[in-house]
Amino acid sequence: MQTLTFQPLNPQIFAPYGDIVSPEMGEKITVNDGMATRFRDLANVELNGDNTRTLISIFRSEPFELPIKISMLERHPLGSQLFCPLCARPWAVIVADDDHGKPTNLKAFRLDGKTGINFKPNIWHHTLICFEETSEFITVDRDGDGNNLEEYYLDEPMMLVDSL
Amino acid sequence: MQTLTFQPLNPQIFAPYGDIVSPEMGEKITVNDGMATRFRDLANVELNGDNTRTLISIFRSEPFELPIKISMLERHPLGSQLFCPLCARPWAVIVADDDHGKPTNLKAFRLDGKTGINFKPNIWHHTLICFEETSEFITVDRDGDGNNLEEYYLDEPMMLVDSL
């Protein structure tokens, strides 16, 4: 089985797939009489289609252990999807390019627990992968009419490994 | 100076002011092949007025120590505002009723670091109060045209105290 390893995350490499939700990425504004800093506009929340609203949820995920067999990716044609860890524990994101409706060129990133991710609409990604302990994430995505979920089972599953 | 003490938070008492953002409050759905639970639709994100979009920010706040002099409340006429702690440290929320444009009947709640809050549009509230250490919160509020901030300096400031 082909292996998939982690690569360093940076805004340039992630830009085609979405936003890195981190204080470092935002416009910095002092607020609250100097008691707080607002790091503003960290993600482009996109809600397309009819009767949309911004949907707030919390995902509670069981931890994974490497290596992980990667069999399926999904995408949301009508809206972005943001995940931000609530527990400061490491997690991982896998995205892929699209080739005529099939995910291709998978990329894996390991994230610290202080960094969130916002997937653009229609970007292939793996479901939530966290490590160490049961972990919670706040999510911001789309509620609305229409089918907003597409799943693709890989012709050849890959194995996500720590390093080669 | 009049004192303000904390009262127990529960969904009924907070309902006029907004949502409690906590797994306990949502519809519970098993997702990701059984590896995760989605607690769905935890807050009513409201974006009123023109040219609106959902705005994602991170607030980094310095900690407060009780007692705290409460001099000013604010409200956002055109949109809701959600705060969710990213660091599992305790924080506090103060809301108030409105009496012809003036905040009245202040209520203070102490929250654990696993509970967020979404203020409805136009609800008087104090700016972010966290304790112990510099703490980060993800916020979901409104970007758009028009003035979305109103501030009111209390005729008689109050002192938020731990207990009487």
XYZ file of C-alpha atoms in Angstrom:
328
model
C 0.000 0.000 0.000
C 1.263 3.470 -0.836
C 2.253 5.588 2.137
C 1.363 9.183 2.932
C 3.624 11.248 5.186
C 3.161 14.622 6.832
C 4.498 17.760 5.245
C 5.073 21.138 6.878
C 2.009 23.349 6.973
C 2.292 26.912 5.783
C -0.223 29.397 4.401
C 1.088 29.206 0.854
C 0.847 25.452 0.589
C -2.600 25.405 2.221
C -4.056 28.387 0.343
C -5.644 26.352 -2.480
C -7.493 24.268 0.112
C -8.596 26.912 2.590
C -7.538 28.948 5.602
C -5.264 28.324 8.555
C -7.194 29.544 11.612
C -4.498 30.917 13.868
C -3.799 34.271 15.543
C -0.700 34.637 13.399
C -2.841 34.871 10.266
C -5.190 37.720 11.138
C -5.326 41.464 11.237
C -4.403 42.435 14.813
C -6.606 44.961 16.631
C -6.422 46.061 20.254
C -9.889 46.001 21.842
C -11.643 46.015 25.208
C -9.808 49.017 26.632
C -6.459 47.387 25.966
C -7.300 44.138 27.747
C -7.610 42.043 24.586
C -6.324 41.626 21.067
C -8.653 40.637 18.270
C -7.060 38.654 15.458
C -9.676 39.438 12.860
C -11.048 37.630 9.830
C -9.242 34.315 10.010
C -11.431 32.321 7.648
C -13.653 32.786 4.662
C -16.949 31.186 5.673
C -18.794 30.372 2.443
C -22.472 29.433 2.351
C -23.738 28.709 -1.145
C -27.087 27.430 -2.392
C -30.522 28.090 -0.958
C -31.823 28.780 2.542
C -28.388 28.803 4.099
C -27.333 29.664 7.609
C -24.093 29.419 9.539
C -24.101 26.190 11.522
C -22.187 25.897 14.796
C -21.412 22.424 16.123
C -18.947 20.686 18.395
C -17.308 17.489 17.153
C -16.057 15.086 19.796
C -13.657 12.639 18.169
C -11.982 9.497 19.397
C -8.207 9.501 18.955
C -6.416 7.696 16.148
C -3.066 5.969 16.248
C -0.618 6.014 13.371
C -0.425 4.334 10.942
C -3.950 5.092 9.691
C -5.463 3.511 6.594
C -6.922 6.283 4.427
C -9.803 4.839 2.434
C -12.273 7.650 1.905
C -12.269 11.382 1.371
C -15.266 13.696 1.360
C -16.125 17.177 0.165
C -18.899 19.692 0.700
C -19.888 21.303 -2.616
C -22.010 24.059 -1.104
C -20.075 25.369 1.851
C -16.827 25.795 3.688
C -16.123 23.823 6.868
C -14.043 25.116 9.745
C -12.538 23.006 12.527
C -10.830 24.579 15.532
C -9.538 22.426 18.406
C -10.921 23.240 21.853
C -8.362 21.213 23.741
C -4.892 22.158 22.504
C -4.054 18.615 21.446
C -2.389 17.660 18.157
C -4.462 16.647 15.188
C -4.060 16.103 11.469
C -5.628 17.213 8.231
C -5.558 15.492 4.859
C -6.595 17.339 1.706
C -6.466 16.414 -1.944
C -6.751 17.919 -5.379
C -9.607 16.996 -7.679
C -9.184 15.120 -10.945
C -12.522 14.883 -12.735
C -14.421 14.073 -9.548
C -11.724 11.909 -7.974
C -9.405 13.001 -5.171
C -5.757 12.926 -6.189
C -2.401 14.127 -4.889
C -3.226 13.731 -1.186
C -1.404 15.996 1.274
C -1.238 15.407 5.033
C -0.455 18.019 7.669
C 0.086 17.571 11.379
C -1.301 20.501 13.389
C -0.715 21.640 16.912
C -3.776 22.058 19.084
C -3.730 25.837 18.720
C -4.343 25.820 14.992
C -7.636 25.397 13.202
C -8.424 24.863 9.543
C -11.192 26.071 7.250
C -11.753 23.966 4.144
C -13.042 25.813 1.086
C -16.204 24.450 -0.513
C -15.634 21.380 -2.667
C -12.153 20.589 -1.325
C -11.557 16.880 -0.793
C -10.541 16.158 2.799
C -10.406 13.307 5.253
C -12.728 13.262 8.234
C -11.414 14.482 11.594
C -8.181 12.885 12.814
C -7.062 13.654 16.355
C -4.440 12.011 18.521
C -3.755 11.131 22.144
C -7.209 11.563 23.712
C -10.859 12.104 22.928
C -10.844 15.695 21.660
C -13.408 18.356 20.912
C -13.476 20.790 17.999
C -15.811 23.654 17.279
C -17.006 23.626 13.680
C -18.497 26.355 11.519
C -20.139 25.112 8.370
C -23.286 25.322 6.297
C -26.884 24.438 6.960
C -29.225 24.732 4.000
C -31.040 23.034 1.161
C -29.434 20.573 -1.214
C -26.871 17.801 -0.932
C -23.701 19.165 0.612
C -21.794 15.898 1.045
C -19.900 13.855 -1.519
C -17.813 10.850 -0.518
C -15.149 9.053 -2.541
C -13.660 5.690 -1.667
C -10.113 5.631 -2.974
C -9.337 3.096 -5.686
C -6.116 2.423 -3.801
C -6.228 3.209 -0.066
C -3.096 4.805 1.379
C -1.391 4.387 4.718
C -0.737 7.575 6.705
C 2.522 7.009 8.568
C 4.547 9.076 10.991
C 7.628 9.127 8.773
C 9.268 6.944 6.181
C -20.885 50.866 45.020
C -23.495 48.231 44.285
C -22.167 44.695 43.983
C -22.882 42.072 41.350
C -22.471 38.381 42.155
C -22.474 35.283 39.998
C -25.597 33.225 39.524
C -25.862 29.671 38.231
C -25.991 29.394 34.475
C -28.684 27.299 32.875
C -30.335 27.348 29.442
C -33.616 28.742 30.731
C -32.077 31.717 32.482
C -29.790 32.447 29.540
C -32.356 31.927 26.770
C -33.438 35.580 26.513
C -29.805 36.595 25.986
C -28.595 33.879 23.641
C -27.213 30.351 23.427
C -24.995 28.250 25.640
C -22.448 26.642 23.316
C -21.826 23.261 24.865
C -22.085 19.646 23.700
C -24.894 19.110 26.196
C -27.117 21.540 24.286
C -27.055 20.056 20.794
C -28.624 17.357 18.714
C -26.242 14.373 18.940
C -25.257 12.585 15.722
C -22.704 9.827 15.245
C -20.436 10.614 12.295
C -17.100 9.633 10.719
C -17.708 5.898 10.723
C -18.409 5.912 14.450
C -15.218 7.729 15.394
C -16.889 11.017 16.259
C -20.037 12.576 17.632
C -21.386 15.780 16.197
C -23.304 17.973 18.629
C -25.183 19.946 16.042
C -26.609 23.443 15.837
C -25.420 24.939 19.109
C -25.981 28.597 18.310
C -28.163 30.817 16.222
C -25.734 32.936 14.223
C -27.642 36.045 13.108
C -26.340 38.428 10.460
C -28.673 41.330 9.807
C -28.287 44.422 7.635
C -26.473 44.759 4.328
C -23.457 43.024 2.805
C -23.029 40.656 5.714
C -20.698 37.723 6.112
C -19.784 35.442 8.962
C -16.624 36.744 10.608
C -14.193 34.400 12.348
C -11.693 35.874 14.801
C -9.614 34.843 17.774
C -9.657 37.069 20.847
C -6.632 36.890 23.124
C -7.538 38.424 26.474
C -5.499 39.317 29.522
C -6.866 37.835 32.753
C -8.920 39.795 35.260
C -8.908 39.482 39.021
C -12.014 39.844 41.128
C -13.395 42.232 42.215
C -13.907 43.923 38.831
C -15.432 47.373 38.397
C -18.154 47.129 35.756
C -18.457 50.527 34.067
C -19.527 49.859 30.509
C -21.690 47.429 28.582
C -21.966 47.112 24.834
C -24.330 45.596 22.290
C -24.284 44.741 18.611
C -27.574 45.735 16.981
C -26.997 43.918 13.703
C -25.567 40.545 14.634
C -25.013 37.814 17.154
C -21.601 37.286 18.731
C -20.255 33.914 19.787
C -17.322 33.322 22.135
C -15.903 29.858 22.727
C -12.811 29.336 24.900
C -9.886 27.588 23.255
C -7.998 26.940 26.452
C -10.373 25.322 28.957
C -9.896 28.083 31.523
C -12.714 29.707 33.493
C -14.278 32.912 32.293
C -17.311 35.058 32.987
C -20.167 36.632 31.116
C -22.285 39.611 32.125
C -25.546 40.377 30.325
C -28.296 42.880 30.981
C -31.827 43.710 30.006
C -32.633 46.855 28.093
C -34.675 49.727 29.465
C -35.234 52.323 26.749
C -31.660 52.112 25.511
C -30.038 51.663 28.914
C -28.732 48.370 30.301
C -30.522 47.302 33.466
C -30.821 44.239 35.667
C -27.265 42.983 35.136
C -26.667 39.234 35.466
C -23.222 37.632 35.869
C -22.347 34.017 35.129
C -19.118 32.168 35.759
C -18.360 29.637 33.036
C -16.026 26.706 32.891
C -13.560 26.652 30.025
C -15.585 24.087 28.104
C -18.606 26.302 27.647
C -19.091 29.027 25.082
C -21.777 31.665 24.724
C -23.560 33.228 21.764
C -25.125 36.626 22.426
C -28.228 37.458 20.424
C -28.156 40.703 18.461
C -28.757 43.785 20.588
C -28.160 42.104 23.942
C -26.193 44.239 26.384
C -23.068 42.447 27.556
C -19.716 43.172 29.109
C -16.548 42.716 27.110
C -14.569 39.502 27.540
C -13.650 38.553 31.109
C -11.249 35.659 31.608
C -9.341 34.539 34.665
C -6.019 33.000 35.660
C -3.987 33.425 32.461
C -3.963 35.078 29.063
C -6.669 33.130 27.244
C -7.834 32.736 23.677
C -11.399 32.516 22.394
C -12.706 31.856 18.921
C -15.453 34.287 17.968
C -18.147 34.096 15.319
C -19.861 37.388 14.603
C -20.901 39.724 11.839
C -19.010 41.643 9.231
C -21.063 44.028 7.105
C -22.255 47.549 6.486
C -23.605 49.845 9.177
C -22.783 50.565 12.811
C -22.882 47.329 14.791
C -21.538 48.633 18.107
C -23.284 50.581 20.821
C -21.618 51.310 24.169
C -23.213 52.457 27.400
C -21.342 53.778 30.405
C -23.351 52.888 33.483
C -24.716 55.793 35.503
C -23.638 53.847 38.582
C -20.782 51.384 38.013
C -21.083 48.067 39.833
C -18.481 45.858 41.463
C -18.398 42.227 40.335
C -17.397 40.204 43.371
C -16.761 36.536 43.995
C -19.487 36.238 46.621
C -21.136 38.436 49.212
